[in-house]
mmCIF file of C-alpha atoms in Angstrom:
data_model
loop_
_atom_site.group_PDB
_atom_site.id
_atom_site.type_symbol
_atom_site.label_atom_id
_atom_site.label_comp_id
_atom_site.label_asym_id
_atom_site.label_seq_id
_atom_site.Cartn_x
_atom_site.Cartn_y
_atom_site.Cartn_z
ATOM 1 C CA MET A 1 29.116 48.372 20.913
ATOM 2 C CA GLU A 2 28.559 44.931 21.423
ATOM 3 C CA GLN A 3 24.740 45.626 22.758
ATOM 4 C CA LYS A 4 24.381 47.785 19.908
ATOM 5 C CA SER A 5 25.919 44.712 17.853
ATOM 6 C CA ASP A 6 24.098 42.434 19.309
ATOM 7 C CA ILE A 7 20.741 44.077 18.301
ATOM 8 C CA GLN A 8 21.298 44.217 15.033
ATOM 9 C CA SER A 9 22.388 41.152 14.503
ATOM 10 C CA LEU A 10 19.421 40.081 16.214
ATOM 11 C CA LEU A 11 16.742 42.929 14.091
ATOM 12 C CA SER A 12 18.863 41.421 11.194
ATOM 13 C CA SER A 13 17.969 37.601 11.518
ATOM 14 C CA ALA A 14 14.656 37.268 13.121
ATOM 15 C CA SER A 15 13.626 38.942 10.030
ATOM 16 C CA SER A 16 14.816 37.135 7.585
ATOM 17 C CA SER A 17 13.276 34.334 10.077
ATOM 18 C CA ILE A 18 10.119 36.054 8.259
ATOM 19 C CA GLY A 19 11.223 36.360 4.562
ATOM 20 C CA ILE A 20 11.540 40.478 5.631
ATOM 21 C CA ASP A 21 15.385 41.851 4.829
ATOM 22 C CA LEU A 22 15.921 44.459 6.908
ATOM 23 C CA THR A 23 18.414 47.303 4.819
ATOM 24 C CA ALA A 24 21.124 49.375 7.418
ATOM 25 C CA GLU A 25 18.909 52.090 7.745
ATOM 26 C CA GLN A 26 16.015 49.920 9.012
ATOM 27 C CA ILE A 27 18.270 48.568 10.673
ATOM 28 C CA GLY A 28 19.202 51.787 12.317
ATOM 29 C CA LYS A 29 16.063 53.398 12.946
ATOM 30 C CA PHE A 30 14.811 49.776 14.916
ATOM 31 C CA THR A 31 17.851 50.194 17.396
ATOM 32 C CA ILE A 32 17.263 53.590 17.899
ATOM 33 C CA TYR A 33 13.058 52.529 18.415
ATOM 34 C CA LEU A 34 14.073 49.621 21.000
ATOM 35 C CA ASN A 35 16.793 51.902 22.980
ATOM 36 C CA GLN A 36 14.279 54.829 23.008
ATOM 37 C CA LEU A 37 11.659 52.854 24.165
ATOM 38 C CA LYS A 38 13.937 51.571 27.183
ATOM 39 C CA GLU A 39 14.669 54.555 28.373
ATOM 40 C CA TRP A 40 10.915 56.219 28.009
ATOM 41 C CA ASN A 41 9.689 53.161 30.249
ATOM 42 C CA LYS A 42 11.760 54.162 32.996
ATOM 43 C CA THR A 43 9.810 56.937 33.552
ATOM 44 C CA THR A 44 6.488 56.295 32.207
ATOM 45 C CA ASN A 45 5.071 53.444 30.824
ATOM 46 C CA LEU A 46 4.948 52.235 27.710
ATOM 47 C CA THR A 47 5.417 49.024 27.890
ATOM 48 C CA SER A 48 5.783 45.594 30.580
ATOM 49 C CA ILE A 49 8.149 43.412 28.155
ATOM 50 C CA VAL A 50 12.348 45.281 28.131
ATOM 51 C CA LYS A 51 14.438 42.828 27.234
ATOM 52 C CA ASP A 52 15.892 43.671 23.923
ATOM 53 C CA GLU A 53 14.975 40.082 22.098
ATOM 54 C CA GLU A 54 11.423 40.235 23.382
ATOM 55 C CA ILE A 55 11.141 43.747 22.805
ATOM 56 C CA VAL A 56 12.482 42.865 19.216
ATOM 57 C CA ILE A 57 10.605 40.078 19.219
ATOM 58 C CA LYS A 58 7.457 40.950 19.957
ATOM 59 C CA HIS A 59 6.779 44.573 19.339
ATOM 60 C CA PHE A 60 8.687 44.899 16.153
ATOM 61 C CA ILE A 61 8.954 41.515 14.297
ATOM 62 C CA ASP A 62 5.080 40.543 15.021
ATOM 63 C CA SER A 63 3.907 44.134 13.753
ATOM 64 C CA ILE A 64 5.253 43.959 10.478
ATOM 65 C CA ALA A 65 4.692 40.595 9.472
ATOM 66 C CA ALA A 66 1.685 42.155 8.415
ATOM 67 C CA VAL A 67 3.409 43.146 5.296
ATOM 68 C CA ASN A 68 3.825 39.178 5.090
ATOM 69 C CA ALA A 69 -0.871 38.936 5.919
ATOM 70 C CA GLU A 70 -2.022 41.389 3.010
ATOM 71 C CA ASN A 71 -0.234 43.360 0.197
ATOM 72 C CA PHE A 72 -0.365 47.415 1.392
ATOM 73 C CA THR A 73 -1.349 49.087 -2.266
ATOM 74 C CA LYS A 74 1.230 51.545 -2.263
ATOM 75 C CA GLU A 75 0.921 55.307 -0.198
ATOM 76 C CA SER A 76 -2.058 53.542 1.873
ATOM 77 C CA LEU A 77 -3.733 55.450 4.785
ATOM 78 C CA ILE A 78 -4.089 53.157 8.308
ATOM 79 C CA PHE A 79 -5.651 54.094 11.297
ATOM 80 C CA ASP A 80 -3.867 52.721 14.196
ATOM 81 C CA ILE A 81 -6.452 52.363 16.960
ATOM 82 C CA GLY A 82 -4.550 52.113 20.238
ATOM 83 C CA ALA A 83 -1.488 52.432 18.588
ATOM 84 C CA GLY A 84 -0.054 52.375 22.974
ATOM 85 C CA ALA A 85 3.814 52.879 21.432
ATOM 86 C CA GLY A 86 3.790 52.746 17.800
ATOM 87 C CA PHE A 87 2.402 48.883 17.217
ATOM 88 C CA PRO A 88 2.002 47.891 14.839
ATOM 89 C CA GLY A 89 2.103 51.591 12.920
ATOM 90 C CA ILE A 90 5.501 52.401 12.771
ATOM 91 C CA PRO A 91 7.538 49.228 12.283
ATOM 92 C CA LEU A 92 5.518 48.859 8.961
ATOM 93 C CA LYS A 93 6.280 52.349 8.491
ATOM 94 C CA ILE A 94 10.125 52.500 9.085
ATOM 95 C CA ILE A 95 9.522 49.227 6.627
ATOM 96 C CA ARG A 96 6.961 51.037 4.408
ATOM 97 C CA PRO A 97 7.832 54.155 4.054
ATOM 98 C CA ASP A 98 5.676 54.487 1.787
ATOM 99 C CA LEU A 99 2.756 53.868 4.016
ATOM 100 C CA ARG A 100 0.456 56.899 6.107
ATOM 101 C CA PHE A 101 -0.486 56.629 9.562
ATOM 102 C CA VAL A 102 -2.905 58.254 12.191
ATOM 103 C CA LEU A 103 -1.768 56.594 15.337
ATOM 104 C CA VAL A 104 -5.567 56.913 17.721
ATOM 105 C CA GLU A 105 -4.052 57.165 21.004
ATOM 106 C CA PRO A 106 -6.149 58.564 23.741
ATOM 107 C CA SER A 107 -3.115 57.971 26.923
ATOM 108 C CA LYS A 108 -0.920 61.540 26.986
ATOM 109 C CA LYS A 109 1.855 60.229 27.869
ATOM 110 C CA LYS A 110 2.860 57.763 25.167
ATOM 111 C CA SER A 111 1.503 60.491 23.065
ATOM 112 C CA SER A 112 4.122 62.580 23.741
ATOM 113 C CA PHE A 113 6.027 59.241 23.270
ATOM 114 C CA LEU A 114 4.903 58.821 19.841
ATOM 115 C CA ARG A 115 5.386 62.623 18.326
ATOM 116 C CA TYR A 116 8.847 62.280 20.543
ATOM 117 C CA ILE A 117 10.012 59.361 18.043
ATOM 118 C CA VAL A 118 7.898 59.855 14.911
ATOM 119 C CA GLY A 119 10.030 63.373 14.778
ATOM 120 C CA LEU A 120 13.480 61.820 15.368
ATOM 121 C CA LEU A 121 12.859 58.682 13.040
ATOM 122 C CA LYS A 122 12.267 61.343 10.666
ATOM 123 C CA LEU A 123 8.791 59.900 9.787
ATOM 124 C CA GLU A 124 6.645 61.376 7.126
ATOM 125 C CA HIS A 125 3.343 61.069 6.893
ATOM 126 C CA VAL A 126 2.263 60.151 10.343
ATOM 127 C CA ASP A 127 -0.103 62.182 12.717
ATOM 128 C CA ILE A 128 -0.873 61.240 16.090
ATOM 129 C CA PHE A 129 -4.613 61.936 16.919
ATOM 130 C CA GLU A 130 -4.458 62.151 20.991
ATOM 131 C CA GLY A 131 -8.004 61.087 21.959
ATOM 132 C CA SER A 132 -9.856 57.416 22.134
ATOM 133 C CA LEU A 133 -11.477 55.823 19.383
ATOM 134 C CA GLU A 134 -14.376 57.628 20.190
ATOM 135 C CA ASN A 135 -13.281 61.196 20.125
ATOM 136 C CA PHE A 136 -11.481 60.024 16.922
ATOM 137 C CA THR A 137 -14.305 59.069 14.658
ATOM 138 C CA GLU A 138 -16.902 62.338 16.832
ATOM 139 C CA THR A 139 -14.329 64.551 15.357
ATOM 140 C CA PHE A 140 -13.789 62.493 11.960
ATOM 141 C CA ASP A 141 -14.978 64.912 9.773
ATOM 142 C CA GLY A 142 -13.790 66.308 6.376
ATOM 143 C CA ARG A 143 -10.899 63.985 7.233
ATOM 144 C CA GLU A 144 -9.796 60.825 4.223
ATOM 145 C CA SER A 145 -11.058 57.538 4.709
ATOM 146 C CA ALA A 146 -8.758 54.814 5.586
ATOM 147 C CA ASN A 147 -7.546 52.217 3.453
ATOM 148 C CA TYR A 148 -7.447 49.755 7.168
ATOM 149 C CA LEU A 149 -7.401 50.048 10.501
ATOM 150 C CA VAL A 150 -4.786 48.319 12.303
ATOM 151 C CA ALA A 151 -5.660 46.511 15.758
ATOM 152 C CA ARG A 152 -2.776 45.362 18.022
ATOM 153 C CA GLY A 153 -3.416 43.632 21.806
ATOM 154 C CA ILE A 154 -6.721 45.380 21.680
ATOM 155 C CA ARG A 155 -10.775 44.715 22.619
ATOM 156 C CA PHE A 156 -11.899 44.683 19.026
ATOM 157 C CA GLU A 157 -15.138 44.455 19.081
ATOM 158 C CA PHE A 158 -16.167 48.378 19.711
ATOM 159 C CA ILE A 159 -14.246 48.613 16.730
ATOM 160 C CA LEU A 160 -16.372 46.958 14.080
ATOM 161 C CA ASP A 161 -19.857 49.781 14.330
ATOM 162 C CA LEU A 162 -17.918 52.989 14.429
ATOM 163 C CA SER A 163 -15.202 51.552 11.805
ATOM 164 C CA LYS A 164 -18.598 52.534 9.324
ATOM 165 C CA SER A 165 -17.440 55.778 9.587
ATOM 166 C CA ILE A 166 -13.920 56.110 9.646
ATOM 167 C CA LEU A 167 -13.000 53.019 6.763
ATOM 168 C CA ALA A 168 -12.625 53.737 3.154
ATOM 169 C CA LYS A 169 -15.739 51.570 1.157
ATOM 170 C CA ASN A 170 -13.825 48.390 0.534
ATOM 171 C CA GLY A 171 -11.738 49.024 3.273
ATOM 172 C CA MET A 172 -9.845 46.150 5.932
ATOM 173 C CA ILE A 173 -9.862 46.358 9.719
ATOM 174 C CA MET A 174 -6.316 44.090 10.368
ATOM 175 C CA LEU A 175 -6.399 43.164 14.201
ATOM 176 C CA PHE A 176 -3.092 41.216 14.777
ATOM 177 C CA LEU A 177 -4.362 38.371 18.263
ATOM 178 C CA SER A 178 -2.768 35.454 19.188
ATOM 179 C CA ALA A 179 -5.080 33.450 18.077
ATOM 180 C CA PHE A 180 -8.326 32.611 15.467
ATOM 181 C CA VAL A 181 -11.069 35.186 16.133
ATOM 182 C CA ASP A 182 -14.521 34.258 17.147
ATOM 183 C CA LYS A 183 -17.044 34.349 14.804
ATOM 184 C CA SER A 184 -19.206 34.384 16.632
ATOM 185 C CA LYS A 185 -18.078 37.320 18.315
ATOM 186 C CA LEU A 186 -18.090 38.847 14.958
ATOM 187 C CA THR A 187 -21.577 40.671 12.962
ATOM 188 C CA ARG A 188 -23.464 39.531 10.877
ATOM 189 C CA GLU A 189 -21.919 42.532 8.169
ATOM 190 C CA THR A 190 -18.734 41.504 8.610
ATOM 191 C CA MET A 191 -16.873 38.848 7.357
ATOM 192 C CA ILE A 192 -13.530 36.778 7.404
ATOM 193 C CA VAL A 193 -11.222 38.115 4.144
ATOM 194 C CA LYS A 194 -7.874 36.151 5.406
ATOM 195 C CA GLU A 195 -5.584 34.570 8.280
ATOM 196 C CA TYR A 196 -2.268 34.704 8.312
ATOM 197 C CA PRO A 197 -1.121 32.968 10.845
ATOM 198 C CA PHE A 198 2.437 32.393 11.759
ATOM 199 C CA GLU A 199 5.234 31.267 14.578
ATOM 200 C CA LEU A 200 7.468 34.130 15.953
ATOM 201 C CA PRO A 201 10.754 33.411 15.820
ATOM 202 C CA MET A 202 12.777 31.893 18.382
ATOM 203 C CA GLY A 203 9.399 30.114 20.045
ATOM 204 C CA TYR A 204 6.876 33.083 21.507
ATOM 205 C CA GLY A 205 4.457 32.043 19.495
ATOM 206 C CA THR A 206 1.415 31.546 17.376
ATOM 207 C CA ARG A 207 -0.049 35.552 16.506
ATOM 208 C CA VAL A 208 -2.796 35.268 13.268
ATOM 209 C CA ILE A 209 -3.825 38.348 12.232
ATOM 210 C CA THR A 210 -6.457 39.227 10.477
ATOM 211 C CA CYS A 211 -8.492 40.599 8.385
ATOM 212 C CA LEU A 212 -12.196 41.490 8.173
ATOM 213 C CA SER A 213 -14.310 43.676 5.833
ATOM 214 C CA GLN A 214 -17.576 45.344 6.689
ATOM 215 C CA SER A 215 -20.525 45.670 4.620
#
């Protein structure tokens, strides 16, 4: 019970430190998410981060900081590319239930975890696509284009070309990085719309959320 209380206090204080106040229901969902992530991680390689504090700060807080970087229009459709264990998509869904997500993840084991946690947390309008971004774009005909593509912890250069067929007009690519984008790696058609640098709580370093658009 004490450990659960400590996790809830950490979630509350860490989110408040970046200007986001979580409800009791949201804290409860994050607590379940954290515990299931650790449990599954014993047999499935979901994340190399295993300490409660680091999971909260480096995964959850890093993900939800996106709402400080961008004012998402209600019911926006977001494709989370290389979702892994669900970051940033699931934390964002917890604090913005109106947002709609497709989590694109090539790993069968990670996709299984995503389906499990989405069901356990009763998250609506979250779909899982088990396959690569290339697979996703090849089978995209007839789907609704995304308002946002989000990518965290993966090389973004290959996303730029493939994004054109799945991103809505005036849509944006949102990158979660540890430094500012190397502009030399951007195509001529790609523009930086905004860059949002921030400090993770408790001295866990600087992060930069960069929003890109393509002409």
